[in-house]
Short mmCIF file of C-alpha atoms in Angstrom, two decimals:
data_model
loop_
_atom_site.label_atom_id
_atom_site.label_comp_id
_atom_site.label_asym_id
_atom_site.label_seq_id
_atom_site.Cartn_x
_atom_site.Cartn_y
_atom_site.Cartn_z
CA UNK A 1 120.19 123.96 55.71
CA UNK A 2 117.81 126.52 57.80
CA UNK A 3 119.88 126.79 60.65
CA UNK A 4 116.47 128.84 62.53
CA UNK A 5 114.48 126.09 61.87
CA UNK A 6 116.70 124.37 63.49
CA UNK A 7 117.34 126.68 66.54
CA UNK A 8 113.10 127.71 67.30
CA UNK A 9 112.36 124.28 66.73
CA UNK A 10 114.88 122.14 69.18
CA UNK A 11 113.64 125.24 71.79
CA UNK A 12 110.65 124.25 71.32
CA UNK A 13 110.97 120.90 71.07
CA UNK A 14 112.67 120.89 74.48
CA UNK A 15 109.89 122.92 76.64
CA UNK A 16 107.11 120.58 74.90
CA UNK A 17 104.99 123.98 74.51
CA UNK A 18 106.87 127.13 75.15
CA UNK A 19 106.57 131.24 74.15
CA UNK A 20 108.34 133.15 72.81
CA UNK A 21 110.01 134.94 75.52
CA UNK A 22 111.32 131.25 76.99
CA UNK A 23 113.10 130.26 73.36
CA UNK A 24 114.48 133.48 73.10
CA UNK A 25 116.48 133.16 76.65
CA UNK A 26 117.29 129.80 75.63
CA UNK A 27 119.06 130.13 72.65
CA UNK A 28 120.32 133.93 73.66
CA UNK A 29 121.92 131.61 76.79
CA UNK A 30 123.23 129.91 74.58
CA UNK A 31 124.96 132.97 72.82
CA UNK A 32 122.97 131.73 69.69
CA UNK A 33 122.39 135.39 69.17
CA UNK A 34 126.58 135.62 68.35
CA UNK A 35 127.01 132.77 65.21
CA UNK A 36 124.18 132.31 64.37
CA UNK A 37 120.95 134.67 62.94
CA UNK A 38 118.42 134.28 66.14
CA UNK A 39 118.87 137.25 66.53
CA UNK A 40 114.90 138.73 68.78
CA UNK A 41 112.98 139.37 66.00
CA UNK A 42 114.17 137.16 63.06
CA UNK A 43 113.11 134.21 66.27
CA UNK A 44 109.37 135.43 66.81
CA UNK A 45 109.42 136.35 63.35
CA UNK A 46 110.10 131.86 62.50
CA UNK A 47 107.86 131.17 64.87
CA UNK A 48 104.89 132.65 63.37
CA UNK A 49 105.79 131.73 60.09
CA UNK A 50 106.47 127.78 61.43
CA UNK A 51 103.49 127.67 63.07
CA UNK A 52 101.29 128.76 59.31
CA UNK A 53 103.97 126.30 57.77
CA UNK A 54 102.05 123.83 60.54
CA UNK A 55 105.16 122.35 61.47
CA UNK A 56 103.99 123.89 64.74
CA UNK A 57 100.59 124.36 66.67
CA UNK A 58 99.75 127.87 68.55
CA UNK A 59 98.23 128.01 71.35
CA UNK A 60 97.34 131.03 73.53
CA UNK A 61 97.07 131.21 77.26
CA UNK A 62 95.81 133.89 79.48
CA UNK A 63 97.21 137.48 79.78
CA UNK A 64 100.22 138.00 82.71
CA UNK A 65 99.41 138.63 85.99
CA UNK A 66 101.53 141.81 85.26
CA UNK A 67 98.74 142.77 83.35
CA UNK A 68 100.07 142.52 79.39
CA UNK A 69 99.01 140.48 76.41
CA UNK A 70 98.48 136.92 76.47
CA UNK A 71 101.62 134.92 75.65
CA UNK A 72 101.41 132.11 73.22
CA UNK A 73 102.91 129.00 73.09
CA UNK A 74 104.07 127.16 70.61
CA UNK A 75 104.83 123.17 69.57
CA UNK A 76 106.02 120.94 67.24
CA UNK A 77 103.24 119.30 65.28
CA UNK A 78 103.94 116.70 62.95
CA UNK A 79 105.38 117.66 60.57
CA UNK A 80 107.55 119.50 62.81
CA UNK A 81 109.03 116.93 64.34
CA UNK A 82 110.21 115.47 60.95
CA UNK A 83 111.71 118.32 60.51
CA UNK A 84 113.25 118.64 63.05
CA UNK A 85 115.23 115.50 63.42
CA UNK A 86 115.58 115.86 59.29
CA UNK A 87 117.57 118.56 59.71
CA UNK A 88 119.34 117.62 63.19
CA UNK A 89 120.56 114.83 61.08
CA UNK A 90 121.27 116.77 58.18
CA UNK A 91 123.28 119.24 60.99
CA UNK A 92 125.15 116.24 61.54
CA UNK A 93 126.51 114.23 59.17
CA UNK A 94 127.02 116.39 56.17
CA UNK A 95 130.73 117.77 56.27
CA UNK A 96 130.74 121.59 54.89
CA UNK A 97 127.98 122.49 56.63
CA UNK A 98 128.44 126.31 58.36
CA UNK A 99 130.19 126.19 61.59
CA UNK A 100 126.73 127.61 62.63
CA UNK A 101 124.86 124.89 61.28
CA UNK A 102 127.40 122.19 62.71
CA UNK A 103 127.04 124.07 65.92
CA UNK A 104 122.97 123.97 66.43
CA UNK A 105 123.60 120.27 65.54
CA UNK A 106 125.77 119.57 67.87
CA UNK A 107 123.49 121.61 70.74
CA UNK A 108 120.92 119.28 70.16
CA UNK A 109 122.71 116.00 70.00
CA UNK A 110 121.19 114.45 72.76
CA UNK A 111 117.54 114.67 71.46
CA UNK A 112 118.86 111.92 68.85
CA UNK A 113 119.85 107.63 70.21
CA UNK A 114 122.95 107.53 70.76
CA UNK A 115 123.86 104.81 67.77
CA UNK A 116 122.18 106.90 65.33
CA UNK A 117 124.13 110.45 66.94
CA UNK A 118 126.90 107.69 66.68
CA UNK A 119 126.13 106.59 62.53
CA UNK A 120 126.32 110.04 61.51
CA UNK A 121 128.34 111.46 63.03
CA UNK A 122 131.15 108.26 61.32
CA UNK A 123 129.59 110.10 57.87
CA UNK A 124 130.73 112.98 58.65
CA UNK A 125 134.07 111.59 59.42
CA UNK A 126 133.91 109.87 56.50
CA UNK A 127 132.86 112.36 53.98
CA UNK A 128 136.12 114.46 55.56
CA UNK A 129 137.99 112.63 54.37
CA UNK A 130 137.16 111.73 51.42
CA UNK A 131 137.22 115.32 50.90
CA UNK A 132 140.74 115.82 52.36
CA UNK A 133 141.56 113.55 49.64
CA UNK A 134 140.51 115.68 46.94
CA UNK A 135 142.01 118.46 47.04
CA UNK A 136 145.50 116.55 47.86
CA UNK A 137 145.34 114.52 44.95
CA UNK A 138 143.03 117.46 42.37
CA UNK A 139 143.81 120.89 44.37
CA UNK A 140 147.19 120.80 46.67
CA UNK A 141 150.23 122.09 44.60
CA UNK A 142 152.83 119.30 45.49
CA UNK A 143 155.80 122.46 45.67
CA UNK A 144 155.52 125.51 45.63
CA UNK A 145 155.64 127.43 42.23
CA UNK A 146 155.09 130.50 41.51
CA UNK A 147 151.80 130.72 39.40
CA UNK A 148 149.54 129.01 43.23
CA UNK A 149 151.58 132.14 45.01
CA UNK A 150 149.96 132.83 47.73
CA UNK A 151 146.32 130.89 46.65
CA UNK A 152 148.53 127.04 48.17
CA UNK A 153 148.05 128.52 51.20
CA UNK A 154 143.92 128.37 50.33
CA UNK A 155 144.18 124.43 50.09
CA UNK A 156 146.53 124.63 52.77
CA UNK A 157 143.51 126.27 54.77
CA UNK A 158 141.16 123.24 53.66
CA UNK A 159 143.25 120.29 54.27
CA UNK A 160 144.62 122.09 58.26
CA UNK A 161 140.50 122.43 58.35
CA UNK A 162 139.39 118.56 57.58
CA UNK A 163 141.96 117.01 59.90
CA UNK A 164 140.91 119.46 63.21
CA UNK A 165 137.09 118.91 61.49
CA UNK A 166 137.30 114.93 61.80
CA UNK A 167 139.72 114.48 64.67
CA UNK A 168 136.91 116.34 66.94
CA UNK A 169 134.04 114.67 66.06
CA UNK A 170 136.01 111.32 66.75
CA UNK A 171 136.94 112.17 69.88
CA UNK A 172 132.85 113.15 69.97
CA UNK A 173 132.39 109.50 68.62
CA UNK A 174 134.71 108.17 71.18
CA UNK A 175 133.15 110.64 74.46
CA UNK A 176 129.64 109.18 73.27
CA UNK A 177 130.17 105.25 72.82
CA UNK A 178 131.38 105.76 76.18
CA UNK A 179 128.51 106.46 77.74
CA UNK A 180 129.24 110.36 77.67
CA UNK A 181 125.26 112.45 78.50
CA UNK A 182 121.60 111.24 78.86
CA UNK A 183 120.79 110.23 74.71
CA UNK A 184 116.90 110.44 73.63
CA UNK A 185 115.85 106.97 75.12
CA UNK A 186 117.36 106.90 77.70
CA UNK A 187 116.25 108.71 81.09
CA UNK A 188 114.70 112.06 82.11
CA UNK A 189 116.96 114.68 81.32
CA UNK A 190 116.32 118.86 82.33
CA UNK A 191 115.23 120.52 79.33
CA UNK A 192 115.44 123.85 81.97
CA UNK A 193 118.56 125.98 80.29
CA UNK A 194 118.48 127.67 83.41
CA UNK A 195 118.68 127.15 86.86
CA UNK A 196 115.91 127.68 88.70
CA UNK A 197 115.92 131.52 89.61
CA UNK A 198 118.60 131.91 87.84
CA UNK A 199 119.06 135.28 85.47
CA UNK A 200 119.66 135.36 81.38
CA UNK A 201 123.65 136.59 81.98
CA UNK A 202 123.70 137.28 77.89
CA UNK A 203 119.60 139.31 78.26
#
């Protein structure tokens, strides 16, 4: 799973067409440079690479009014759209994704129809429950024999994380079932991360 691909494709998709500075601003506002590898250099590199791979279409625009070089705007191709949605779905359904993958997926969850998002999250809960049962049955010491020592705490950590992650996921499912957020196909929503005139506080 490429967090960078998911983040960059999702950020471009929100605008329809976006240049690198817009993508960078959006991701920095979300704090993605803190919890993922979405640093400025890697964002611009990812845009160029995915354009070469046919996931993005590059458009050269007019030079900036300040006299700078022409900016390149990007938009998703059909292959880019398919890749983005595939990455988004996987980020939500898999129980063993890294936190940056899950965080990215939740950030773009509104790009999915409500029922599909709920179904993917239910898959995640089921996988977490199976994983917890496996750890409890095959890995967790029932007592704390001397030969386990502090290593037994690893299994307890795994179980704790599985339980708390499943609880959070169920809460999100309930909120979605209750009508929270404007999901795909439910009407217009703002694509702007920053309100008009507001500067990026993390920039």
